[in-house]
Tab-separated table of C-alpha atoms in Angstrom:
chain	number	residue	atom	x	y	z
Y	177	MET	CA	-11.466	8.467	2.957
Y	178	THR	CA	-12.473	6.825	-0.308
Y	179	HIS	CA	-15.562	8.436	-1.758
Y	180	GLN	CA	-18.033	5.930	-3.159
Y	181	SER	CA	-18.034	6.167	-6.952
Y	182	VAL	CA	-21.008	5.846	-9.284
Y	183	ALA	CA	-21.777	2.168	-9.825
Y	184	PRO	CA	-21.361	1.046	-13.456
Y	185	VAL	CA	-24.204	-0.868	-15.115
Y	186	ILE	CA	-23.941	-2.791	-18.386
Y	187	LEU	CA	-27.384	-2.961	-20.014
Y	188	ILE	CA	-28.180	-5.265	-22.952
Y	189	ASP	CA	-31.462	-5.407	-24.895
Y	190	ASP	CA	-32.029	-5.844	-28.653
Y	191	ASP	CA	-35.185	-3.694	-28.436
Y	192	ARG	CA	-33.549	-0.310	-29.047
Y	193	ASP	CA	-36.511	1.745	-27.793
Y	194	LEU	CA	-36.699	-0.220	-24.542
Y	195	LEU	CA	-32.901	-0.116	-24.263
Y	196	LYS	CA	-32.912	3.687	-24.487
Y	197	ALA	CA	-35.773	4.068	-21.996
Y	198	THR	CA	-34.244	1.668	-19.471
Y	199	ALA	CA	-30.845	3.339	-19.764
Y	200	GLN	CA	-32.432	6.728	-19.023
Y	201	THR	CA	-34.240	5.266	-16.003
Y	202	LEU	CA	-31.011	3.901	-14.533
Y	203	GLU	CA	-29.021	7.059	-15.313
Y	204	LEU	CA	-31.653	9.180	-13.548
Y	205	ALA	CA	-31.229	6.850	-10.554
Y	206	GLY	CA	-27.527	7.712	-10.460
Y	207	PHE	CA	-25.890	4.793	-12.298
Y	208	ALA	CA	-23.255	4.995	-15.033
Y	209	VAL	CA	-24.905	3.022	-17.831
Y	210	SER	CA	-23.233	1.424	-20.848
Y	211	ALA	CA	-25.993	0.258	-23.211
Y	212	PHE	CA	-25.621	-2.462	-25.858
Y	213	SER	CA	-28.020	-4.067	-28.308
Y	214	MET	CA	-25.810	-7.183	-28.665
Y	215	ALA	CA	-24.377	-9.325	-25.878
Y	216	SER	CA	-21.131	-9.981	-27.779
Y	217	LYS	CA	-20.267	-6.263	-27.669
Y	218	ALA	CA	-21.111	-6.067	-23.973
Y	219	LEU	CA	-18.803	-8.973	-23.102
Y	220	ASP	CA	-15.786	-6.939	-24.236
Y	221	GLY	CA	-16.247	-4.700	-21.171
Y	222	ILE	CA	-16.748	-7.457	-18.604
Y	223	ASP	CA	-13.970	-9.154	-16.657
Y	224	SER	CA	-13.251	-10.084	-13.038
Y	225	ASP	CA	-12.388	-6.435	-12.274
Y	226	PHE	CA	-15.786	-5.144	-13.434
Y	227	ALA	CA	-17.147	-3.311	-10.390
Y	228	GLY	CA	-20.822	-3.106	-11.319
Y	229	VAL	CA	-23.997	-4.905	-12.394
Y	230	VAL	CA	-25.129	-6.538	-15.644
Y	231	VAL	CA	-28.787	-6.151	-16.679
Y	232	SER	CA	-29.819	-8.208	-19.719
Y	233	ASP	CA	-32.906	-9.245	-21.617
Y	234	ILE	CA	-33.215	-13.023	-22.038
Y	235	ARG	CA	-34.503	-13.245	-25.626
Y	236	MET	CA	-31.848	-11.843	-27.980
Y	237	PRO	CA	-30.285	-12.991	-31.272
Y	238	GLU	CA	-26.840	-14.643	-31.441
Y	239	ILE	CA	-26.022	-14.735	-27.701
Y	240	ASP	CA	-29.158	-14.730	-25.555
Y	241	GLY	CA	-29.363	-13.622	-21.917
Y	242	LEU	CA	-28.877	-17.125	-20.491
Y	243	GLN	CA	-25.798	-17.759	-22.636
Y	244	LEU	CA	-24.460	-14.356	-21.595
Y	245	PHE	CA	-25.068	-15.246	-17.952
Y	246	ASP	CA	-23.209	-18.545	-18.418
Y	247	ARG	CA	-20.181	-16.745	-19.872
Y	248	ILE	CA	-20.195	-14.182	-17.053
Y	249	LEU	CA	-20.309	-17.036	-14.528
Y	250	ARG	CA	-17.052	-18.350	-16.004
Y	251	LEU	CA	-15.462	-14.869	-15.933
Y	252	ASP	CA	-16.487	-14.093	-12.360
Y	253	PRO	CA	-19.383	-15.850	-10.594
Y	254	ASP	CA	-19.736	-12.891	-8.195
Y	255	ILE	CA	-20.792	-10.356	-10.860
Y	256	PRO	CA	-24.514	-9.678	-10.219
Y	257	VAL	CA	-26.626	-10.448	-13.301
Y	258	ILE	CA	-30.249	-9.268	-13.448
Y	259	LEU	CA	-32.336	-10.839	-16.197
Y	260	ILE	CA	-35.294	-9.098	-17.846
Y	261	THR	CA	-37.903	-11.678	-18.782
Y	262	GLY	CA	-41.156	-12.050	-20.643
Y	263	HIS	CA	-43.888	-14.090	-18.936
Y	264	GLY	CA	-42.943	-17.180	-20.909
Y	265	ASP	CA	-39.345	-16.946	-19.732
Y	266	VAL	CA	-40.059	-17.022	-15.981
Y	267	PRO	CA	-39.216	-20.763	-15.534
Y	268	MET	CA	-35.882	-20.174	-17.281
Y	269	ALA	CA	-35.217	-17.146	-15.083
Y	270	VAL	CA	-36.014	-19.098	-11.910
Y	271	LYS	CA	-33.512	-21.784	-12.965
Y	272	ALA	CA	-30.944	-19.053	-13.637
Y	273	ILE	CA	-31.509	-17.726	-10.095
Y	274	LYS	CA	-30.723	-21.211	-8.747
Y	275	ASP	CA	-27.567	-21.192	-10.871
Y	276	GLY	CA	-26.452	-17.877	-9.392
Y	277	ALA	CA	-28.211	-15.021	-11.220
Y	278	TYR	CA	-28.927	-12.125	-8.868
Y	279	ASP	CA	-32.552	-11.373	-9.825
Y	280	PHE	CA	-35.095	-11.335	-12.652
Y	281	ILE	CA	-37.532	-8.589	-13.589
Y	282	THR	CA	-40.722	-9.432	-15.485
Y	283	LYS	CA	-41.909	-7.270	-18.381
Y	284	PRO	CA	-43.596	-4.866	-18.243
Y	285	PHE	CA	-41.718	-3.677	-15.175
Y	286	ALA	CA	-41.992	-0.632	-12.937
Y	287	ALA	CA	-38.963	1.642	-13.150
Y	288	ASP	CA	-38.685	1.774	-9.356
Y	289	GLY	CA	-38.565	-2.031	-9.072
Y	290	LEU	CA	-35.646	-2.246	-11.497
Y	291	THR	CA	-33.637	0.555	-9.896
Y	292	GLN	CA	-34.078	-0.937	-6.412
Y	293	SER	CA	-32.854	-4.323	-7.626
Y	294	VAL	CA	-29.868	-2.753	-9.394
Y	295	ARG	CA	-29.053	-0.676	-6.309
Y	296	ARG	CA	-29.020	-3.775	-4.058
Y	297	ALA	CA	-26.915	-5.665	-6.613
Y	298	ALA	CA	-24.449	-2.772	-6.886
Y	299	GLU	CA	-24.030	-2.687	-3.102
Y	300	LYS	CA	-23.393	-6.432	-3.065
Y	301	ARG	CA	-20.758	-6.036	-5.795
Y	302	ARG	CA	-19.122	-3.151	-3.930
Y	303	LEU	CA	-18.778	-5.284	-0.796
Y	304	THR	CA	-17.408	-8.181	-2.855
Y	305	MET	CA	-14.749	-5.959	-4.404
Y	306	GLU	CA	-13.824	-4.480	-1.014
Y	307	ASN	CA	-13.431	-7.967	0.467
Y	308	ARG	CA	-11.241	-8.981	-2.448
Y	309	ALA	CA	-9.098	-5.913	-1.916
Y	310	LEU	CA	-8.680	-6.844	1.748
Y	311	ARG	CA	-7.725	-10.409	0.809
Y	312	GLU	CA	-5.203	-9.046	-1.671
Y	313	ALA	CA	-3.931	-6.782	1.060
Y	314	GLY	CA	-3.457	-9.794	3.323
Y	315	GLU	CA	-1.528	-11.642	0.628
Y	316	LEU	CA	0.730	-8.649	0.116
Y	317	ALA	CA	1.250	-8.133	3.847
Y	318	GLN	CA	4.740	-8.533	5.205
Y	319	ASP	CA	5.704	-7.716	8.782
Y	320	SER	CA	3.817	-4.588	9.840
Y	321	LEU	CA	3.853	-2.595	6.611
Y	322	PRO	CA	1.930	-4.226	3.779
Y	323	LEU	CA	2.147	-2.673	0.343
Y	324	ILE	CA	-1.597	-2.132	0.104
Y	325	GLY	CA	-3.434	0.267	-2.141
Y	326	GLN	CA	-5.845	0.604	-5.046
Y	327	THR	CA	-4.794	4.072	-6.177
Y	328	PRO	CA	-3.101	4.289	-9.594
Y	329	ALA	CA	0.243	5.110	-7.951
Y	330	MET	CA	0.226	1.868	-5.942
Y	331	GLU	CA	-1.023	-0.189	-8.874
Y	332	ARG	CA	1.908	1.167	-10.923
Y	333	LEU	CA	4.320	0.450	-8.080
Y	334	ARG	CA	3.262	-3.197	-7.785
Y	335	HIS	CA	3.384	-3.565	-11.581
Y	336	THR	CA	6.904	-2.131	-11.670
Y	337	LEU	CA	8.073	-4.456	-8.885
Y	338	ARG	CA	6.663	-7.482	-10.721
Y	339	GLN	CA	8.490	-6.428	-13.876
Y	340	ILE	CA	11.913	-5.870	-12.303
Y	341	ALA	CA	11.838	-8.522	-9.564
Y	342	ASP	CA	13.401	-11.267	-11.670
Y	343	THR	CA	15.857	-9.117	-13.618
Y	344	ASP	CA	18.692	-9.158	-11.034
Y	345	VAL	CA	19.304	-5.407	-11.451
Y	346	ASP	CA	20.272	-3.407	-8.388
Y	347	VAL	CA	17.431	-1.168	-7.218
Y	348	LEU	CA	17.322	2.128	-5.329
Y	349	VAL	CA	14.127	2.641	-3.310
Y	350	THR	CA	13.175	6.119	-2.138
Y	351	GLY	CA	10.433	7.054	0.279
Y	352	GLU	CA	9.669	8.779	3.547
Y	353	THR	CA	9.904	7.184	6.977
Y	354	GLY	CA	7.279	4.497	7.444
Y	355	SER	CA	6.291	4.315	3.773
Y	356	GLY	CA	7.324	0.668	3.347
Y	357	LYS	CA	10.804	0.614	1.796
Y	358	GLU	CA	11.747	-2.689	3.417
Y	359	VAL	CA	8.452	-4.164	2.220
Y	360	VAL	CA	9.369	-3.205	-1.355
Y	361	ALA	CA	12.763	-4.867	-0.922
Y	362	GLY	CA	11.107	-7.971	0.520
Y	363	LEU	CA	8.664	-8.216	-2.366
Y	364	LEU	CA	11.467	-7.845	-4.924
Y	365	HIS	CA	13.156	-10.779	-3.204
Y	366	ARG	CA	10.012	-12.898	-2.822
Y	367	TRP	CA	8.893	-12.364	-6.432
Y	368	SER	CA	12.305	-13.229	-7.909
Y	369	ARG	CA	14.184	-16.431	-8.645
Y	370	ARG	CA	16.299	-15.506	-5.597
Y	371	ALA	CA	13.430	-16.216	-3.211
Y	372	LYS	CA	15.096	-19.471	-2.097
Y	373	GLY	CA	18.209	-17.532	-1.067
Y	374	ASN	CA	18.625	-15.316	1.997
Y	375	PHE	CA	17.002	-11.927	2.382
Y	376	VAL	CA	19.615	-10.015	4.374
Y	377	ALA	CA	18.831	-6.547	5.745
Y	378	LEU	CA	21.175	-3.980	7.254
Y	379	ASN	CA	20.315	-0.475	8.439
Y	380	CYS	CA	23.348	1.677	7.681
Y	381	GLY	CA	22.122	4.422	9.992
Y	382	THR	CA	22.139	2.355	13.176
Y	383	LEU	CA	25.704	0.967	13.146
Y	384	PRO	CA	28.860	2.920	14.044
Y	385	GLU	CA	31.656	3.156	11.485
Y	386	THR	CA	33.806	0.748	13.545
Y	387	VAL	CA	31.202	-2.010	13.188
Y	388	ILE	CA	29.542	-1.587	9.800
Y	389	GLU	CA	32.460	-2.828	7.659
Y	390	SER	CA	32.741	-6.023	9.687
Y	391	GLU	CA	28.969	-6.492	9.424
Y	392	LEU	CA	28.992	-6.002	5.668
Y	393	PHE	CA	32.210	-7.675	4.558
Y	394	GLY	CA	32.957	-10.088	7.393
Y	395	HIS	CA	36.279	-10.669	9.100
Y	396	GLU	CA	38.828	-13.325	9.929
Y	397	ALA	CA	39.688	-14.269	13.513
Y	398	GLY	CA	42.166	-11.752	14.924
Y	399	ALA	CA	41.462	-9.155	12.196
Y	400	PHE	CA	41.008	-6.529	14.924
Y	401	THR	CA	40.713	-6.334	18.697
Y	402	GLY	CA	37.748	-8.407	19.807
Y	403	ALA	CA	37.517	-10.414	16.565
Y	404	GLN	CA	37.885	-13.792	18.261
Y	405	LYS	CA	36.035	-15.805	15.616
Y	406	LYS	CA	35.711	-15.717	11.861
Y	407	ARG	CA	32.531	-13.933	10.736
Y	408	ILE	CA	30.700	-14.204	7.420
Y	409	GLY	CA	29.586	-10.705	6.379
Y	410	ARG	CA	26.106	-9.693	5.258
Y	411	VAL	CA	27.250	-9.334	1.635
Y	412	GLU	CA	28.511	-12.912	1.450
Y	413	HIS	CA	25.564	-14.254	3.440
Y	414	SER	CA	23.188	-12.705	0.885
Y	415	SER	CA	24.921	-14.379	-2.069
Y	416	GLY	CA	22.215	-16.030	-4.179
Y	417	GLY	CA	19.574	-13.954	-2.392
Y	418	THR	CA	19.018	-10.243	-1.808
Y	419	LEU	CA	20.975	-7.686	0.231
Y	420	PHE	CA	18.848	-4.801	1.521
Y	421	LEU	CA	20.777	-1.722	2.645
Y	422	ASP	CA	18.449	0.709	4.418
Y	423	GLU	CA	19.369	4.367	5.031
Y	424	ILE	CA	22.214	3.975	2.537
Y	425	GLU	CA	22.767	7.747	2.742
Y	426	SER	CA	24.181	7.181	6.269
Y	427	MET	CA	26.929	4.779	5.124
Y	428	PRO	CA	30.402	6.074	6.183
Y	429	ALA	CA	32.678	7.347	3.391
Y	430	SER	CA	35.295	4.594	3.828
Y	431	THR	CA	32.598	1.922	3.641
Y	432	GLN	CA	31.189	3.515	0.483
Y	433	VAL	CA	34.540	2.993	-1.263
Y	434	ARG	CA	34.586	-0.712	-0.396
Y	435	MET	CA	30.919	-1.116	-1.276
Y	436	LEU	CA	31.480	0.442	-4.698
Y	437	ARG	CA	34.182	-2.157	-5.433
Y	438	VAL	CA	31.885	-4.986	-4.302
Y	439	LEU	CA	29.150	-3.762	-6.631
Y	440	GLU	CA	31.523	-3.367	-9.595
Y	441	MET	CA	33.472	-6.633	-9.174
Y	442	ARG	CA	30.806	-8.829	-7.527
Y	443	GLU	CA	33.398	-10.057	-5.050
Y	444	VAL	CA	34.108	-9.433	-1.367
Y	445	MET	CA	37.331	-9.314	0.661
Y	446	PRO	CA	36.733	-9.861	4.419
Y	447	LEU	CA	38.727	-7.812	6.916
Y	448	GLY	CA	42.017	-9.444	7.906
Y	449	THR	CA	42.588	-11.395	4.685
Y	450	ASN	CA	43.594	-10.868	1.063
Y	451	ASP	CA	41.316	-13.652	-0.104
Y	452	VAL	CA	38.719	-12.514	-2.648
Y	453	ARG	CA	35.418	-14.384	-2.640
Y	454	PRO	CA	32.943	-14.133	-5.551
Y	455	VAL	CA	29.337	-13.319	-4.624
Y	456	ASP	CA	26.088	-13.710	-6.563
Y	457	LEU	CA	24.821	-10.332	-5.448
Y	458	ARG	CA	21.580	-8.408	-5.855
Y	459	VAL	CA	21.382	-5.151	-3.871
Y	460	VAL	CA	18.280	-3.198	-2.986
Y	461	ALA	CA	19.236	0.090	-1.327
Y	462	ALA	CA	16.840	2.518	0.340
Y	463	ALA	CA	17.206	6.198	1.115
Y	464	LYS	CA	15.058	8.789	2.876
Y	465	VAL	CA	16.579	11.585	0.780
Y	466	ASP	CA	16.883	12.177	-2.962
Y	467	LEU	CA	20.421	10.990	-3.687
Y	468	GLY	CA	20.122	12.432	-7.181
Y	469	ASP	CA	20.054	15.929	-5.656
Y	470	PRO	CA	23.615	17.025	-4.706
Y	471	ARG	CA	22.204	19.209	-1.914
Y	472	GLN	CA	20.472	16.231	-0.297
Y	473	ARG	CA	23.168	13.706	-1.202
Y	474	GLY	CA	25.731	15.413	1.040
Y	475	ASN	CA	28.810	13.201	1.504
Y	476	PHE	CA	27.357	10.256	-0.353
Y	477	ARG	CA	29.575	9.325	-3.303
Y	478	GLU	CA	28.158	10.260	-6.679
Y	479	ASP	CA	29.707	7.210	-8.379
Y	480	LEU	CA	28.145	4.874	-5.801
Y	481	TYR	CA	24.784	6.557	-6.348
Y	482	TYR	CA	24.980	5.974	-10.106
Y	483	ARG	CA	26.120	2.379	-9.547
Y	484	LEU	CA	23.106	1.685	-7.305
Y	485	ASN	CA	20.696	3.663	-9.447
Y	486	VAL	CA	20.130	1.059	-12.167
Y	487	VAL	CA	16.413	1.222	-11.385
Y	488	THR	CA	14.786	3.679	-8.969
Y	489	VAL	CA	11.476	2.903	-7.284
Y	490	SER	CA	9.688	5.718	-5.449
Y	491	ILE	CA	7.047	4.992	-2.822
Y	492	PRO	CA	4.453	7.776	-2.617
Y	493	PRO	CA	3.729	9.131	0.871
Y	494	LEU	CA	0.347	8.297	2.330
Y	495	ARG	CA	-0.891	11.902	2.060
Y	496	GLU	CA	-0.518	11.644	-1.739
Y	497	ARG	CA	-2.710	8.540	-1.982
Y	498	ARG	CA	-5.475	9.423	0.425
Y	499	ASP	CA	-7.973	7.095	-1.261
Y	500	ASP	CA	-5.954	4.152	0.114
Y	501	ILE	CA	-6.224	5.275	3.750
Y	502	ALA	CA	-9.641	3.740	4.452
Y	503	LEU	CA	-8.584	0.378	2.982
Y	504	LEU	CA	-5.336	0.373	4.959
Y	505	PHE	CA	-7.085	1.384	8.166
Y	506	GLY	CA	-9.650	-1.395	7.731
Y	507	TYR	CA	-6.916	-3.967	7.145
Y	508	PHE	CA	-4.857	-2.867	10.151
Y	509	ALA	CA	-7.915	-2.696	12.407
Y	510	GLU	CA	-8.981	-6.234	11.423
Y	511	ARG	CA	-5.479	-7.531	12.026
Y	512	ALA	CA	-5.221	-5.765	15.397
Y	513	ALA	CA	-8.619	-7.118	16.446
Y	514	ALA	CA	-7.480	-10.653	15.682
Y	515	ARG	CA	-4.240	-10.166	17.621
Y	516	PHE	CA	-5.912	-8.551	20.656
Y	517	ARG	CA	-8.901	-10.916	20.485
Y	518	ARG	CA	-11.525	-8.224	20.508
Y	519	PRO	CA	-14.035	-6.959	17.935
Y	520	VAL	CA	-13.379	-3.991	15.697
Y	521	PRO	CA	-15.341	-1.132	17.310
Y	522	ALA	CA	-17.676	1.043	15.277
Y	523	GLY	CA	-15.778	4.066	14.020
Y	524	PRO	CA	-17.254	7.399	15.193
Y	525	ALA	CA	-17.385	10.295	12.765
Y	526	SER	CA	-14.405	11.882	14.526
Y	527	VAL	CA	-12.159	8.960	13.558
Y	528	HIS	CA	-13.250	9.153	9.923
Y	529	ARG	CA	-12.579	12.894	9.896
Y	530	TYR	CA	-9.151	12.281	11.398
Y	531	LEU	CA	-8.347	9.718	8.695
Y	532	ASP	CA	-9.451	12.261	6.095
Y	533	GLU	CA	-7.677	15.322	7.451
Y	534	HIS	CA	-4.452	14.107	9.065
Y	535	ASP	CA	-1.284	14.369	6.935
Y	536	TRP	CA	0.274	11.101	8.244
Y	537	PRO	CA	3.934	12.185	8.403
Y	538	GLY	CA	4.755	8.702	9.743
Y	539	ASN	CA	2.983	7.188	6.727
Y	540	VAL	CA	1.753	3.587	6.808
Y	541	ARG	CA	3.551	2.780	10.061
Y	542	GLU	CA	1.782	5.656	11.828
Y	543	LEU	CA	-1.582	4.559	10.418
Y	544	ALA	CA	-1.001	0.967	11.583
Y	545	HIS	CA	-0.305	2.143	15.143
Y	546	PHE	CA	-3.350	4.421	15.024
Y	547	ALA	CA	-5.544	1.454	14.028
Y	548	GLU	CA	-4.158	-0.600	16.920
Y	549	ARG	CA	-4.954	2.147	19.418
Y	550	PHE	CA	-8.415	2.503	17.877
Y	551	VAL	CA	-9.115	-1.205	18.435
Y	552	LEU	CA	-7.773	-0.950	21.995
Y	553	GLY	CA	-10.057	2.028	22.649
Y	554	VAL	CA	-7.341	4.505	23.622
Y	555	GLU	CA	-9.683	7.462	23.219
Y	556	GLN	CA	-7.168	10.148	24.141
Y	557	GLU	CA	-5.395	9.450	20.876
Y	558	MET	CA	-8.584	9.400	18.817
Y	559	ARG	CA	-9.035	13.141	19.037
Y	560	THR	CA	-9.756	14.820	15.736
Y	561	LEU	CA	-8.581	18.290	14.953
Y	562	PRO	CA	-11.365	20.521	13.639
Y	563	SER	CA	-10.549	22.937	10.861
Y	564	ASP	CA	-7.992	25.633	11.617
Y	565	ALA	CA	-10.692	28.260	11.486
Y	566	ALA	CA	-12.625	26.696	14.364
Y	567	GLY	CA	-12.169	27.288	18.070
Y	568	SER	CA	-10.594	29.973	20.214
Y	569	LEU	CA	-7.111	31.324	19.595
Y	570	PRO	CA	-5.516	29.131	22.341
Y	571	GLU	CA	-7.240	26.046	20.882
Y	572	ARG	CA	-6.030	26.851	17.386
Y	573	LEU	CA	-2.481	27.445	18.664
Y	574	GLU	CA	-2.586	24.077	20.444
Y	575	ARG	CA	-3.573	22.335	17.218
Y	576	TYR	CA	-0.889	24.138	15.275
Y	577	GLU	CA	1.753	23.187	17.848
Y	578	ALA	CA	0.706	19.524	17.689
Y	579	GLU	CA	0.972	19.486	13.899
Y	580	ILE	CA	4.450	21.085	14.032
Y	581	ILE	CA	5.626	18.408	16.465
Y	582	ARG	CA	4.197	15.608	14.306
Y	583	GLU	CA	5.740	17.030	11.148
Y	584	THR	CA	9.156	17.447	12.811
Y	585	LEU	CA	9.048	13.926	14.250
Y	586	GLY	CA	8.180	12.545	10.832
Y	587	ARG	CA	10.959	14.489	9.132
Y	588	ASN	CA	13.501	13.158	11.648
Y	589	GLY	CA	12.304	9.563	11.675
Y	590	GLY	CA	11.192	9.785	15.321
Y	591	ASP	CA	14.709	10.600	16.540
Y	592	VAL	CA	14.248	12.527	19.817
Y	593	ARG	CA	17.605	14.318	19.793
Y	594	ARG	CA	17.227	15.665	16.259
Y	595	THR	CA	13.569	16.578	16.822
Y	596	VAL	CA	14.294	18.455	20.058
Y	597	GLU	CA	17.150	20.326	18.360
Y	598	ALA	CA	14.923	21.257	15.406
Y	599	LEU	CA	12.124	22.454	17.693
Y	600	GLY	CA	14.518	24.327	20.006
Y	601	ILE	CA	12.858	23.166	23.232
Y	602	PRO	CA	14.133	21.216	26.283
Y	603	ARG	CA	13.712	17.442	26.213
Y	604	LYS	CA	11.364	17.478	29.224
Y	605	THR	CA	9.149	20.095	27.565
Y	606	PHE	CA	9.105	17.944	24.435
Y	607	TYR	CA	7.872	14.872	26.341
Y	608	ASP	CA	5.280	16.961	28.204
Y	609	LYS	CA	3.917	18.181	24.872
Y	610	LEU	CA	3.802	14.629	23.461
Y	611	GLN	CA	1.654	13.580	26.404
Y	612	ARG	CA	-0.605	16.634	26.191
Y	613	HIS	CA	-1.249	16.218	22.465
Y	614	GLY	CA	-1.570	12.430	22.562
Y	615	ILE	CA	1.369	11.974	20.154
Y	616	VAL	CA	3.127	8.596	20.178
Y	617	ARG	CA	6.779	8.982	19.191
Y	618	GLY	CA	7.007	5.345	18.087
Y	619	ASP	CA	4.649	6.102	15.203
Y	620	PHE	CA	7.478	8.003	13.547
Y	621	SER	CA	10.443	5.759	14.432
Y	622	LYS	CA	12.484	3.881	11.898
């Protein structure tokens, strides 16, 4: 869960003695104070992303408190501004309140009165910033896996996507199951000049070798048994748009050879014809393994890897950006509540502990399903595991078993056959354990 940070306060007063005393008062109350004797210097640190409160005297040289307030209004009308006033300035302060100032404090003021006002203003600003983050999350949402997050890793990821979206370079996206690789591909398409073209997705791990080449490159009527009609392949259909190839590491060797030629020549030859058709191609490929590591790459062609790897984008797993979990959970819970037409229930401490402590092997997809079950009140699946040191030996073994099953499911993308083989248990035993531990296999599925 995100831990609430110390609220920043920008304090401006040209009376240096009062400035120092007021700063000490606010710092003792737990605020992070930046003190200035001139409003012009203070303005350098204020923009729409400023997450705190501004406290300013009204009577100051050059830019006075009311002029400062007016400039802050234009930067962001939701930044709380508290004005410190002399008795003669009260009418001006009252007018400023009507114009949107948060509060005014009359000199001489009690330290407790100021800190209480700043504390209320800081809480209001915190809620404003959280609501903005949720709105941003909604704007970024696509399908069931929005690319939401305020951690530096996610900020960098969105910045990188904005930078490369319109460059037409092929992109390799890496990330664990459920981390949002298709969302990244969709955003690269939506943020590019190709947005008016088709976004065409193909999962290379779900199609047999006999089908995938026809799907990718198309075929003429009679090209093979069952090919009764001409078919435009996914490559050609994506011309002018974006082709997303998921689980590229699963592409058959023969298909890799043809795909390499398509990427090098920017042309496609459908099955059953010698006609070559030019394509305006942009490929975004995704892999669950590190194709740069020969041990993980396996049978995937090294030359195809280097051809795809013009730019690599890595999506961090949810366990490495834990400060985003609360924001994501709130977004998914709100969305689920709207879909199921019921209110978001109050979250008990056990749910918050679970959000904090769980490793989320299914990443954002698993968290989204968890939020849906939370809204539906499926309490069996809301159980929180206490620390490993707590409970009897059988209880601790049960928890350990559940975590092993979750980790193995996550590693195998929810595939039952591979998970059962890795665990070395019968299929029926596996399903019995899922039910006993309240584990939903779909949370880990591709």
